[in-house]
Amino acid sequence: MSSFNPSTAGGPRGTSAASDKLLMVRSVDLLKSKDGANRREHHTDAYFSDKLIVRRGQTFQMWIELSRPFNPKSDKLQLQLKLDPIFSSSPGIRISVPLVDVLEDGRWEMKMVEQKDKRVRLAVNTLPSASIGRYRVTVECFSPRGKLLFPCTPNDIYMLFNPWCEDDPVFLDNEEERKEYVLNSMGRIYYGTEQQIGARTWNFAQFEQDVLEACLFLLERGQVAVTEWRDPVIVSRTISALVNTNDDRGVLMGNWSDSYEDGTSPTAWTGSGDILRQYYKSSGKPVKFGQCWVYAGVTTSVLRCLGIPTRCVTNFSSAHDTDLSLSTDIYLDEKLELIKDETSDSVWNFHVWNEAWMTRPDLPAGNGGWQVVDATPQELSQGSYRCGPTPVSAVRNGQVHLKYDTPFVFAEVNSDRIYWQKKADGSLSQVHVEKNSIGQSISTKAVGSDARVDITHLYKYPEGSEEERIAVETASRFGSKPTLYLSPTDNDVSIEIVMNGAGPRIGEDAKLSIVLKNTSSKQRAASLLYEVMVMYYTGVMKDTVKKDRITVDLKPQETKIIPWTLQYEEYMNHLVDQGALMLSVTGRVNQTKQILATQFNFRLRTPDLIIKPLEDAVVGKELTVQITFQNPLSQVLKSVLFRIEGLGMQSIRMIEHGDVEKLAKVTLMEKFVPTVSGSQKLLASMDCRLLTQVHGFADIVVKPE
């Protein structure tokens, strides 16, 4: 409730006839309680904030208490809304909301819906194209005796995008999808390789304390005029630049070095709330450190918080094609050894970006819907590290001329791997082409469950189909160089690397198989060179762990399986984050000179944290939760740190555990007092220098008191 402050009112005081008296505002009630009709009808009742939070294009109600009964014949009321940037001098927005008898769509106006003595209840109509943001509200009273202004400070109104409103560009015509992509504060982010897809639960925390304020603070840092805050295309593009720190004092500093001493290891984060609060409370000091899934988690949080339907998407074998040639080039020397410093292209084991839902009135029809928005700083786009919004439909159809950044996204899911051999004179010849290896198992969380959904078909047509050929030809017209495919005449030996089941665990030997097939009716012999390298998940090689040559004889039509083992002792001192390795095998068939080449990415799987509530969870009652962890390594883990969040907590709990002995089991007993009933998640991660990507979650149903 705002109380009347006489110092804000001027003009003459009191006359004998009641309606001749100056009309003054005594108080304003914005009906902003979380369980009130405004917040419920606008789907903003989950926000921690006690402000009035509304969605544009939808009416909200408020009470005004006046100094005397309102006389519709001689009195007038009007609202003034102001949206001013706090950190820049660019002009703000002023909106007058007049009092009318009948509300019409598409106009700022208000109508009196109830009058009780000196109190009036108003229904206020907002535009579906209004700029989002924090509006200051002033009530203007007009009566025959003069005009008075009543500022409602500090009772501001927060206006958000509205996926429930058909006239809003972010309208999503499915209630289950709106619940998932706007209102769900927990999600799943996928990582690993296409053969070993891992999932981690992420707390988007978009309704938690200070997060809405942090998101609007961030938008202000974007130096975009508040008049542009009405457009989800511009807002999502701005946020993709601001979630990284590369050129605009944004949120997260990237670090792919494997050394995180002065910050938080990217694999240790379990949600976005802590990151956004740190940034906001330090007035915009970058938070350390992020990698792609952290950028995507934070972007989801910001866009969902502002009202744009958003999801995290993981692309496996994601090409980073620096010259947009639509090919990823791998160079071998005359002995068929990898030339490691020759290529600037890389293939990431996985890359996580976002999709945000909106219409695209700036593009030809058919390009609305899901748009790729990627905050991981990879390449400059119009002078800034940002990417998108890119229509997924344009990627699928190869229409790389449509904005924004479509060639880059197209190459991430469509490149071919081409192996080149460098001769002594420096000339190159193409020796092997691997088609369809890029852009695999593109994944997102299902609506309404924790299942993984494969959405590769939204990004590309089936391999070998006529539509796929046309899309690639369309894209190639805009590429920087045509690709020539050469192949030797006798291609009768094939090579493949195979892994059994879910693959090796960290702390154990890694076992794979090299499979050679001779499809000819003649004897074949091949000399192979294998090299296993420790990799960053971004496809950057750290060092070689093991290297050897083997010769293989193949009878006509024979398939030979060669078991291959990497022992724990061989890799234990080499690993980097995420336990990523690559086995590269090259070779030559003696009889035909056919070149064999293949690469296989795999990871050493980490143990989960097991989280188990020891009694029923009830609002307001202490709940004990057991968290167990087994060290899989024959090495001591130093300075182990556990992080826990979720279960309605408004911040992260950190536990400095100290050292964990080799192969030892750790059991933590943690106490919580749930504050919200319903289905909740509790998330935990364990972090230390030797072992990362260890996390777990529990679904906990909290009963009401």
XYZ file of C-alpha atoms in Angstrom:
705
model
C 0.000 0.000 0.000
C 1.310 3.473 -0.836
C 0.362 6.166 1.695
C -0.534 9.700 0.784
C 2.249 12.222 1.184
C 0.834 15.786 1.336
C 4.106 17.222 0.081
C 3.385 15.711 -3.342
C 0.018 17.463 -3.599
C -0.450 21.161 -4.279
C -3.393 23.472 -4.881
C -6.247 24.792 -2.748
C -7.647 22.763 0.162
C -11.323 22.087 1.125
C -14.634 23.657 0.091
C -18.125 23.142 1.434
C -19.643 20.908 -1.306
C -18.047 17.436 -1.243
C -17.516 17.152 -4.996
C -16.040 20.653 -5.118
C -13.214 19.502 -2.888
C -9.879 18.807 -4.453
C -9.658 15.087 -5.362
C -6.638 13.502 -3.737
C -5.230 9.967 -3.620
C -4.929 8.612 -0.074
C -3.428 5.230 -1.025
C -2.948 2.804 -3.892
C -3.154 -0.994 -3.624
C -1.638 -2.755 -6.661
C -3.059 -6.111 -5.460
C 0.394 -7.629 -5.755
C 0.239 -10.511 -3.272
C 1.560 -13.801 -4.659
C -1.703 -15.668 -4.108
C -3.906 -12.802 -5.323
C -5.783 -12.764 -8.641
C -3.295 -10.497 -10.484
C -0.226 -12.681 -9.915
C -2.192 -15.929 -10.402
C -3.880 -14.866 -13.650
C -0.620 -13.521 -15.048
C 1.260 -16.742 -14.114
C 3.744 -14.771 -11.989
C 2.819 -16.180 -8.571
C 6.038 -18.256 -8.437
C 8.345 -15.188 -8.412
C 9.942 -14.630 -5.000
C 9.530 -10.837 -5.372
C 6.586 -9.160 -3.617
C 6.206 -6.571 -6.417
C 3.353 -6.518 -8.911
C 4.634 -8.632 -11.822
C 2.321 -8.713 -14.858
C 2.493 -9.977 -18.433
C 1.837 -7.581 -21.280
C -1.360 -7.692 -23.356
C -3.438 -8.726 -20.310
C -5.477 -6.639 -17.836
C -4.577 -6.298 -14.172
C -6.551 -4.747 -11.317
C -5.774 -2.161 -8.622
C -7.589 -0.241 -5.871
C -7.263 3.504 -5.328
C -8.487 5.133 -2.127
C -9.457 8.789 -2.664
C -10.048 11.707 -0.306
C -13.765 11.695 -1.217
C -16.127 9.666 -3.431
C -15.272 9.822 -7.142
C -17.750 11.837 -9.263
C -17.663 10.543 -12.844
C -19.276 13.739 -14.149
C -16.632 16.160 -12.944
C -13.619 14.066 -11.891
C -11.008 12.261 -14.001
C -8.278 9.745 -13.188
C -5.254 8.822 -15.290
C -2.169 6.618 -14.780
C 1.268 7.700 -15.927
C 3.734 4.847 -16.494
C 7.451 5.588 -16.911
C 10.143 3.183 -18.054
C 13.528 4.857 -17.591
C 16.965 3.329 -18.054
C 18.946 3.513 -14.812
C 22.466 3.213 -16.231
C 22.251 5.180 -19.462
C 21.086 8.591 -20.546
C 18.975 7.314 -23.455
C 15.375 8.546 -23.373
C 12.810 6.457 -21.541
C 9.161 5.714 -22.303
C 6.139 7.678 -21.018
C 2.670 6.136 -21.243
C -0.644 7.790 -20.308
C -3.450 5.396 -19.392
C -6.836 7.188 -19.576
C -10.060 6.162 -17.802
C -12.683 4.909 -20.305
C -16.154 3.378 -20.128
C -15.382 0.312 -22.282
C -11.977 -1.399 -22.621
C -10.773 -2.103 -26.163
C -7.939 -4.455 -27.122
C -4.697 -2.939 -28.358
C -4.888 0.230 -26.260
C -3.468 1.499 -23.003
C -6.598 2.284 -20.978
C -8.389 1.534 -17.733
C -11.967 1.081 -16.609
C -13.635 1.441 -13.233
C -15.066 -1.976 -12.295
C -16.152 -1.269 -8.702
C -16.751 1.738 -6.449
C -17.059 1.488 -2.650
C -17.525 4.911 -1.047
C -14.093 6.565 -1.489
C -12.430 3.479 -2.978
C -12.421 2.557 -6.697
C -11.223 -0.662 -8.328
C -9.690 -0.298 -11.786
C -8.992 -2.828 -14.549
C -5.907 -1.689 -16.487
C -5.246 -2.796 -20.065
C -1.648 -3.122 -21.346
C -0.369 -3.517 -24.903
C 0.941 -6.884 -26.163
C 3.745 -4.868 -27.810
C 4.753 -2.946 -24.661
C 8.408 -2.800 -23.680
C 9.175 -5.148 -20.805
C 10.818 -3.728 -17.706
C 10.169 -1.963 -14.408
C 7.616 0.840 -14.735
C 7.202 3.643 -12.204
C 3.538 4.494 -11.640
C 1.932 7.882 -10.910
C -1.811 8.469 -10.429
C -3.156 11.784 -11.780
C -6.376 13.179 -10.266
C -8.350 15.874 -12.073
C -11.254 17.715 -10.451
C -12.791 21.179 -10.953
C -10.427 22.426 -8.193
C -7.240 21.315 -9.978
C -4.840 18.449 -10.738
C -2.835 16.414 -8.231
C -0.101 13.800 -8.802
C 0.421 10.778 -6.565
C 3.671 8.836 -7.220
C 3.245 5.178 -6.200
C 6.962 4.720 -5.432
C 8.311 2.229 -4.392
C 5.388 0.241 -5.787
C 6.643 -0.247 -9.329
C 5.101 -2.600 -11.887
C 7.255 -5.254 -13.558
C 6.061 -6.018 -17.120
C 7.096 -9.261 -18.858
C 6.581 -10.987 -22.221
C 3.338 -13.001 -22.397
C 3.349 -16.463 -24.030
C -0.356 -16.780 -23.037
C -1.373 -13.779 -25.202
C -2.120 -14.504 -28.879
C -0.946 -11.045 -29.971
C 2.447 -11.337 -28.270
C 5.244 -12.501 -30.638
C 6.282 -15.074 -27.992
C 2.774 -16.671 -27.881
C 3.003 -20.452 -27.476
C -0.226 -22.297 -28.215
C 0.148 -25.219 -25.798
C -0.310 -25.076 -22.021
C 1.967 -28.072 -21.299
C 4.760 -26.443 -23.336
C 4.242 -23.104 -21.568
C 4.534 -24.894 -18.211
C 7.796 -26.502 -19.361
C 9.501 -23.687 -21.276
C 8.418 -20.701 -19.144
C 7.355 -21.915 -15.693
C 9.596 -24.948 -15.023
C 12.572 -23.902 -12.909
C 14.342 -27.284 -13.196
C 15.727 -28.790 -16.395
C 18.169 -31.317 -17.843
C 21.299 -30.473 -19.805
C 22.948 -33.208 -21.894
C 26.716 -33.676 -22.322
C 29.295 -36.357 -23.250
C 29.409 -37.986 -26.687
C 26.644 -39.372 -28.891
C 27.527 -42.921 -27.759
C 27.715 -41.869 -24.097
C 25.093 -39.210 -23.485
C 25.214 -37.903 -19.931
C 22.532 -35.723 -18.306
C 22.791 -33.213 -15.504
C 19.896 -31.587 -13.697
C 20.029 -27.780 -13.681
C 18.237 -25.292 -11.439
C 17.251 -22.398 -13.725
C 16.079 -20.529 -10.580
C 14.219 -17.932 -12.683
C 11.773 -17.183 -9.848
C 14.307 -17.057 -6.996
C 15.211 -14.036 -4.905
C 16.886 -11.153 -6.850
C 16.896 -13.072 -10.165
C 14.255 -10.905 -11.911
C 16.100 -7.785 -10.751
C 19.385 -9.301 -11.997
C 17.857 -10.023 -15.446
C 16.606 -6.446 -15.870
C 19.948 -5.116 -14.597
C 21.634 -7.267 -17.259
C 19.333 -5.995 -20.029
C 20.243 -2.427 -19.054
C 23.932 -3.256 -19.478
C 23.196 -4.017 -23.128
C 23.033 -0.341 -24.099
C 19.863 -1.077 -26.084
C 17.188 1.643 -26.014
C 14.223 0.709 -23.797
C 11.957 1.178 -26.841
C 13.647 -1.991 -28.236
C 12.749 -3.997 -25.121
C 9.417 -4.776 -26.741
C 11.047 -7.027 -29.361
C 12.010 -10.594 -28.340
C 14.352 -10.811 -31.377
C 16.427 -7.879 -30.117
C 16.133 -8.875 -26.434
C 17.300 -12.466 -27.065
C 20.173 -11.269 -29.291
C 21.215 -8.777 -26.598
C 21.098 -11.454 -23.870
C 23.225 -13.832 -26.012
C 25.942 -11.143 -25.982
C 25.547 -10.224 -22.304
C 25.703 -13.699 -20.753
C 29.395 -13.835 -21.787
C 31.955 -11.213 -20.692
C 33.940 -11.094 -23.897
C 33.202 -7.537 -25.002
C 30.440 -6.035 -22.892
C 31.033 -6.576 -19.143
C 28.575 -9.474 -19.194
C 27.896 -12.222 -16.675
C 30.207 -15.211 -17.155
C 33.902 -15.377 -17.912
C 34.756 -18.389 -20.062
C 37.612 -20.701 -19.131
C 38.599 -23.814 -21.112
C 42.074 -24.118 -19.584
C 41.555 -26.805 -16.902
C 42.745 -24.345 -14.226
C 40.076 -22.630 -12.118
C 41.943 -21.625 -8.952
C 40.435 -18.133 -8.636
C 36.840 -19.098 -9.441
C 34.351 -21.962 -9.673
C 35.022 -24.914 -11.979
C 32.317 -24.914 -14.709
C 31.399 -28.541 -13.896
C 30.697 -27.604 -10.251
C 27.746 -25.268 -10.950
C 24.319 -26.852 -10.522
C 22.179 -23.845 -11.388
C 22.010 -20.221 -12.523
C 20.643 -18.480 -9.410
C 23.976 -18.124 -7.643
C 25.667 -16.878 -10.833
C 23.045 -14.187 -11.529
C 22.900 -13.065 -7.886
C 26.715 -12.782 -7.691
C 26.716 -10.661 -10.848
C 23.870 -8.417 -9.668
C 25.109 -7.902 -6.110
C 28.629 -7.019 -7.304
C 27.108 -4.405 -9.687
C 28.225 -6.294 -12.761
C 31.528 -7.930 -11.844
C 32.067 -10.988 -14.108
C 31.488 -14.393 -12.490
C 34.186 -17.064 -12.940
C 33.916 -19.521 -14.770
C 31.663 -20.761 -17.571
C 31.680 -23.271 -20.396
C 28.917 -23.926 -22.936
C 26.353 -25.666 -20.697
C 26.704 -22.957 -18.035
C 26.160 -20.219 -20.641
C 23.101 -22.101 -21.920
C 21.728 -22.666 -18.404
C 22.033 -18.965 -17.546
C 20.520 -17.890 -20.895
C 17.522 -20.174 -20.280
C 17.093 -18.626 -16.834
C 17.190 -15.033 -18.102
C 14.862 -15.566 -21.076
C 12.336 -17.674 -19.092
C 12.428 -15.070 -16.313
C 11.583 -12.318 -18.839
C 8.786 -14.469 -20.301
C 10.309 -15.906 -23.508
C 9.791 -19.704 -23.885
C 13.313 -21.184 -23.920
C 15.027 -24.584 -23.768
C 18.591 -25.968 -23.656
C 19.668 -27.981 -26.696
C 22.801 -30.170 -26.995
C 24.414 -30.924 -30.345
C 26.838 -33.889 -30.305
C 29.901 -33.777 -32.622
C 29.405 -30.051 -33.066
C 31.635 -28.515 -35.734
C 33.284 -25.165 -35.107
C 33.876 -24.258 -38.753
C 36.017 -21.109 -38.713
C 35.987 -20.479 -42.484
C 32.346 -21.539 -43.116
C 33.564 -23.992 -45.772
C 31.012 -26.560 -44.479
C 33.902 -28.950 -43.948
C 36.031 -29.789 -40.938
C 39.554 -30.467 -42.078
C 41.989 -32.964 -40.517
C 45.592 -33.034 -41.741
C 47.941 -36.050 -41.846
C 51.632 -36.136 -42.735
C 53.316 -38.581 -45.108
C 53.490 -41.228 -42.373
C 49.741 -40.722 -41.758
C 50.386 -39.138 -38.363
C 48.056 -36.334 -37.273
C 49.440 -32.829 -37.783
C 48.051 -31.351 -34.588
C 48.731 -27.638 -35.033
C 47.570 -27.349 -38.634
C 43.829 -26.850 -38.287
C 41.765 -24.036 -36.795
C 38.515 -25.991 -37.254
C 37.510 -28.160 -34.318
C 34.766 -30.643 -33.528
C 33.364 -30.300 -30.023
C 32.256 -33.595 -28.407
C 29.099 -31.687 -27.545
C 27.950 -28.091 -27.579
C 24.957 -26.697 -25.687
C 22.984 -23.742 -26.985
C 19.436 -22.443 -26.509
C 16.269 -22.259 -28.513
C 13.828 -19.430 -27.826
C 10.287 -19.338 -29.235
C 9.085 -16.254 -31.145
C 7.685 -14.987 -34.448
C 10.130 -13.443 -36.938
C 8.290 -10.549 -38.645
C 11.724 -9.376 -39.885
C 12.097 -12.524 -42.063
C 10.077 -14.256 -44.817
C 7.044 -16.239 -43.587
C 7.759 -19.684 -42.137
C 10.785 -18.683 -40.056
C 9.006 -18.132 -36.750
C 9.027 -20.725 -33.964
C 12.222 -22.033 -32.369
C 15.305 -19.809 -32.815
C 18.875 -20.771 -31.877
C 20.357 -18.339 -29.338
C 23.924 -19.122 -28.256
C 25.771 -17.144 -25.566
C 28.999 -19.204 -25.660
C 31.606 -16.818 -27.112
C 32.859 -18.522 -30.287
C 32.818 -16.056 -33.186
C 32.098 -12.337 -33.592
C 28.672 -11.450 -35.003
C 28.363 -7.834 -36.159
C 31.309 -6.929 -33.931
C 30.191 -8.671 -30.748
C 30.453 -12.220 -29.321
C 26.856 -13.365 -29.737
C 24.863 -15.735 -31.896
C 21.226 -15.692 -32.963
C 18.346 -15.678 -32.965
C 18.752 -18.119 -35.882
C 15.551 -19.750 -37.226
C 15.847 -23.540 -36.865
C 13.713 -23.842 -40.048
C 16.295 -21.785 -42.001
C 19.063 -24.125 -40.765
C 17.024 -27.141 -41.878
C 16.469 -25.692 -45.359
C 20.016 -24.413 -45.841
C 18.820 -20.789 -46.089
C 22.035 -19.442 -44.648
C 21.425 -15.914 -46.023
C 18.670 -15.321 -43.411
C 19.683 -13.506 -40.234
C 21.166 -13.964 -37.709
C 24.316 -16.138 -37.929
C 22.667 -18.958 -39.890
C 25.865 -20.055 -41.764
C 27.643 -20.682 -38.461
C 24.776 -22.731 -36.973
C 24.280 -24.633 -40.258
C 27.974 -25.638 -40.231
C 27.720 -26.781 -36.574
C 25.259 -29.506 -37.595
C 26.174 -30.191 -41.243
C 29.918 -30.250 -41.916
C 31.756 -33.209 -43.438
C 35.038 -34.414 -41.909
C 37.714 -34.349 -44.596
C 41.144 -35.943 -44.126
C 43.979 -34.347 -46.112
C 47.505 -35.695 -46.564
C 50.327 -33.177 -46.736
C 53.180 -34.114 -49.055
C 56.836 -33.146 -48.584
C 56.431 -30.274 -51.084
C 53.542 -28.871 -48.998
C 50.792 -29.879 -51.448
C 47.578 -31.428 -50.101
C 45.548 -34.335 -51.363
C 42.185 -35.420 -50.058
C 42.466 -39.012 -48.815
C 39.252 -39.726 -46.934
C 35.815 -38.170 -46.381
C 33.527 -38.957 -43.455
C 30.013 -37.788 -44.225
C 27.170 -37.582 -41.666
C 29.494 -37.574 -38.652
C 28.681 -33.991 -37.559
C 25.482 -32.886 -35.808
C 24.379 -36.098 -34.073
C 21.652 -36.867 -31.506
C 20.584 -33.221 -31.084
C 18.858 -33.422 -27.702
C 16.558 -31.531 -25.354
C 14.488 -32.390 -22.285
C 10.958 -33.676 -22.911
C 7.904 -31.604 -22.013
C 6.585 -32.707 -18.625
C 9.197 -35.382 -17.853
C 12.959 -35.887 -17.431
C 13.219 -37.969 -20.617
C 15.583 -36.979 -23.448
C 14.025 -36.109 -26.822
C 16.008 -36.316 -30.077
C 15.211 -33.252 -32.242
C 17.842 -33.793 -34.970
C 15.011 -33.913 -37.555
C 14.170 -30.265 -36.781
C 17.702 -29.253 -37.853
C 18.206 -31.458 -40.896
C 16.378 -33.738 -43.293
C 17.194 -37.478 -43.345
C 20.712 -38.139 -44.684
C 20.587 -38.973 -48.391
C 17.066 -37.594 -48.949
C 16.308 -35.210 -51.809
C 15.412 -32.448 -49.298
C 18.772 -32.856 -47.570
C 20.654 -32.612 -50.885
C 18.791 -29.403 -51.801
C 19.422 -27.862 -48.352
C 23.181 -28.542 -48.548
C 23.343 -27.225 -52.145
C 21.432 -24.083 -51.090
C 23.871 -23.511 -48.214
C 26.953 -24.267 -50.341
C 26.083 -21.422 -52.729
C 26.826 -19.060 -49.845
C 29.875 -20.958 -48.504
C 33.384 -19.605 -48.964
C 34.821 -22.520 -50.944
C 33.390 -25.468 -52.871
C 34.230 -28.904 -51.521
C 35.661 -31.519 -53.882
C 35.217 -35.147 -52.985
C 37.893 -37.488 -54.278
C 37.945 -41.164 -53.566
C 40.372 -43.887 -54.584
C 39.122 -46.577 -56.922
C 39.437 -49.607 -54.633
C 37.581 -48.698 -51.444
C 37.080 -52.254 -50.269
C 38.338 -52.126 -46.665
C 36.408 -50.279 -43.975
C 37.445 -49.371 -40.452
C 35.292 -48.634 -37.400
C 35.852 -48.227 -33.655
C 33.224 -49.829 -31.429
C 32.454 -49.472 -27.728
C 30.420 -51.921 -25.668
C 27.521 -50.668 -23.571
C 27.782 -47.351 -21.767
C 31.553 -47.383 -22.013
C 34.469 -47.241 -19.571
C 34.342 -45.808 -16.050
C 36.996 -43.526 -14.618
C 39.431 -45.466 -12.419
C 39.139 -48.594 -14.616
C 40.781 -49.759 -17.850
C 39.119 -48.431 -21.021
C 38.274 -51.164 -23.533
C 37.274 -50.561 -27.175
C 37.419 -52.607 -30.379
C 38.857 -51.724 -33.796
C 36.771 -53.459 -36.475
C 38.194 -53.994 -39.987
C 36.077 -55.367 -42.837
C 37.419 -56.656 -46.147
C 34.566 -56.615 -48.672
C 36.752 -57.787 -51.589
C 37.335 -61.348 -52.779
C 41.093 -60.890 -52.368
C 43.540 -60.949 -49.486
C 44.220 -57.545 -47.907
C 46.869 -56.375 -45.430
C 46.850 -53.020 -43.648
C 49.389 -51.244 -41.485
C 47.643 -49.120 -38.857
C 48.834 -46.331 -36.590
C 46.750 -45.661 -33.493
C 47.114 -42.734 -31.131
C 45.000 -42.024 -28.059
C 44.879 -38.405 -26.920
C 43.507 -36.578 -23.915
C 41.023 -33.996 -25.175
C 39.156 -30.986 -23.959
C 35.477 -31.438 -24.829
C 35.932 -28.596 -27.353
C 38.016 -30.897 -29.568
C 41.324 -29.326 -28.536
C 44.031 -31.939 -27.928
C 46.036 -31.743 -24.710
C 48.572 -34.541 -25.122
C 49.140 -38.058 -26.419
C 48.795 -40.849 -23.872
C 49.735 -43.834 -26.012
C 50.744 -44.491 -29.605
C 51.597 -47.661 -31.552
C 51.604 -49.358 -34.953
C 49.935 -52.683 -35.772
C 49.678 -54.742 -38.946
C 46.541 -56.671 -39.805
C 45.989 -59.424 -42.385
C 42.479 -59.864 -43.768
C 41.235 -62.877 -45.661
C 38.700 -62.323 -48.491
C 35.331 -61.134 -47.032
C 36.771 -61.278 -43.504
C 35.707 -59.056 -40.605
C 38.368 -58.831 -37.912
C 37.796 -57.425 -34.412
C 40.948 -56.174 -32.680
C 40.500 -55.615 -28.917
C 42.093 -52.371 -27.712
C 42.769 -51.472 -24.050
C 43.985 -48.313 -22.321
C 45.010 -49.092 -18.761
C 44.175 -46.835 -15.788
C 47.888 -46.440 -15.008
C 48.462 -45.147 -18.550
C 45.911 -42.338 -18.389
C 45.603 -41.518 -14.663
C 48.048 -38.594 -14.680
C 46.899 -37.069 -17.984
C 43.162 -36.420 -17.688
C 41.542 -33.004 -17.985
C 37.971 -31.914 -17.205
C 35.260 -34.380 -18.161
C 37.627 -37.310 -18.791
C 37.457 -36.892 -22.569
C 39.712 -39.023 -24.805
C 40.007 -39.607 -28.533
C 41.293 -42.715 -30.291
C 42.553 -41.866 -33.765
C 43.374 -44.690 -36.186
C 44.952 -44.136 -39.614
C 46.461 -46.641 -42.004
C 47.065 -47.809 -45.536
C 45.960 -50.962 -47.335
C 49.178 -52.386 -48.810
C 47.672 -53.853 -51.998
C 45.457 -50.899 -53.068
C 47.073 -47.945 -51.261
C 43.594 -47.106 -49.902
C 43.914 -44.756 -46.900
C 41.973 -45.716 -43.771
C 41.136 -43.035 -41.217
C 38.703 -42.702 -38.320
C 38.466 -40.945 -34.969
C 36.405 -41.987 -31.956
C 35.620 -39.731 -29.007
C 34.784 -41.340 -25.691
C 34.686 -40.319 -22.056
C 35.460 -42.004 -18.775
C 32.160 -42.054 -16.903
C 32.102 -40.556 -13.420
C 30.115 -41.881 -10.439
C 26.856 -40.213 -9.410
C 26.126 -38.693 -6.036
C 23.341 -40.731 -4.427
C 20.821 -38.475 -2.664
C 18.247 -40.078 -0.355
C 15.743 -38.376 1.987
C 15.523 -40.335 5.261
C 11.929 -39.382 6.112
C 8.831 -37.818 4.573
C 9.298 -34.196 3.534
C 6.764 -31.787 5.099
C 6.638 -27.972 4.783
C 8.160 -26.345 7.883
C 9.608 -29.594 9.312
C 13.279 -30.515 9.398
C 14.214 -33.115 6.781
C 17.429 -35.176 6.905
C 18.950 -36.101 3.538
C 21.790 -38.587 3.062
C 24.296 -37.903 0.271
C 26.799 -40.657 -0.558
C 29.808 -40.656 -2.852
C 32.356 -43.365 -3.674
C 35.822 -42.266 -4.837
C 36.509 -44.429 -7.928
C 40.205 -43.523 -8.087
C 43.233 -45.139 -6.458
C 44.289 -41.576 -5.659
C 43.448 -39.191 -2.794
C 40.975 -36.435 -3.732
C 42.179 -33.140 -2.225
C 39.999 -30.221 -0.985
C 36.653 -31.734 -1.965
C 33.760 -29.260 -2.139
C 30.065 -30.198 -2.241
C 27.391 -27.753 -3.502
C 23.683 -28.306 -2.825
C 20.673 -26.376 -4.141
C 16.976 -26.692 -4.930
C 14.137 -27.767 -2.616
C 12.901 -24.146 -2.598
C 16.150 -22.791 -1.083
C 16.971 -19.255 -2.238
C 20.738 -19.810 -2.242
C 23.387 -22.504 -2.575
C 24.744 -24.494 0.372
C 28.484 -25.194 0.214
C 30.243 -27.908 2.223
C 34.048 -27.941 2.380
C 34.695 -31.605 3.061
C 38.492 -31.759 2.892
C 40.311 -34.817 1.484
C 38.784 -38.154 0.442
C 41.059 -41.217 0.659
C 41.561 -43.470 -2.365
C 38.525 -45.674 -3.154
C 36.856 -44.328 0.043
C 33.123 -43.832 0.557
C 31.793 -40.509 1.901
C 28.385 -40.084 3.569
C 26.987 -36.627 4.334
C 23.899 -36.010 6.489
C 22.335 -32.653 5.640
C 19.263 -31.051 7.196
C 16.738 -28.909 5.305
C 13.428 -27.232 6.134
C 11.242 -27.285 2.989
C 9.239 -24.067 2.460
C 7.137 -25.015 -0.588
C 4.864 -28.041 -1.032
C 4.653 -30.149 -4.195
C 7.177 -31.993 -6.343
C 10.692 -30.582 -5.805
C 14.233 -31.479 -6.788
C 17.359 -31.456 -4.636
C 20.624 -31.117 -6.600
C 24.208 -31.701 -5.520
C 27.628 -31.637 -7.146
C 31.084 -32.629 -5.945
C 34.143 -30.786 -7.171
C 37.881 -31.233 -6.760
C 40.977 -30.918 -8.936
C 41.287 -34.621 -9.846
C 37.656 -35.513 -10.439
C 34.970 -33.329 -12.011
C 31.465 -33.813 -13.480
C 30.189 -35.632 -10.374
C 26.592 -34.757 -9.586
C 23.233 -36.184 -8.589
C 19.657 -35.257 -7.839
C 16.608 -36.555 -6.007
C 12.928 -35.982 -6.684
C 11.272 -35.139 -3.371
C 7.529 -34.669 -2.903
C 6.971 -32.139 -0.104
C 3.665 -32.512 1.743
C 1.794 -29.426 3.014
C 1.878 -28.749 6.783
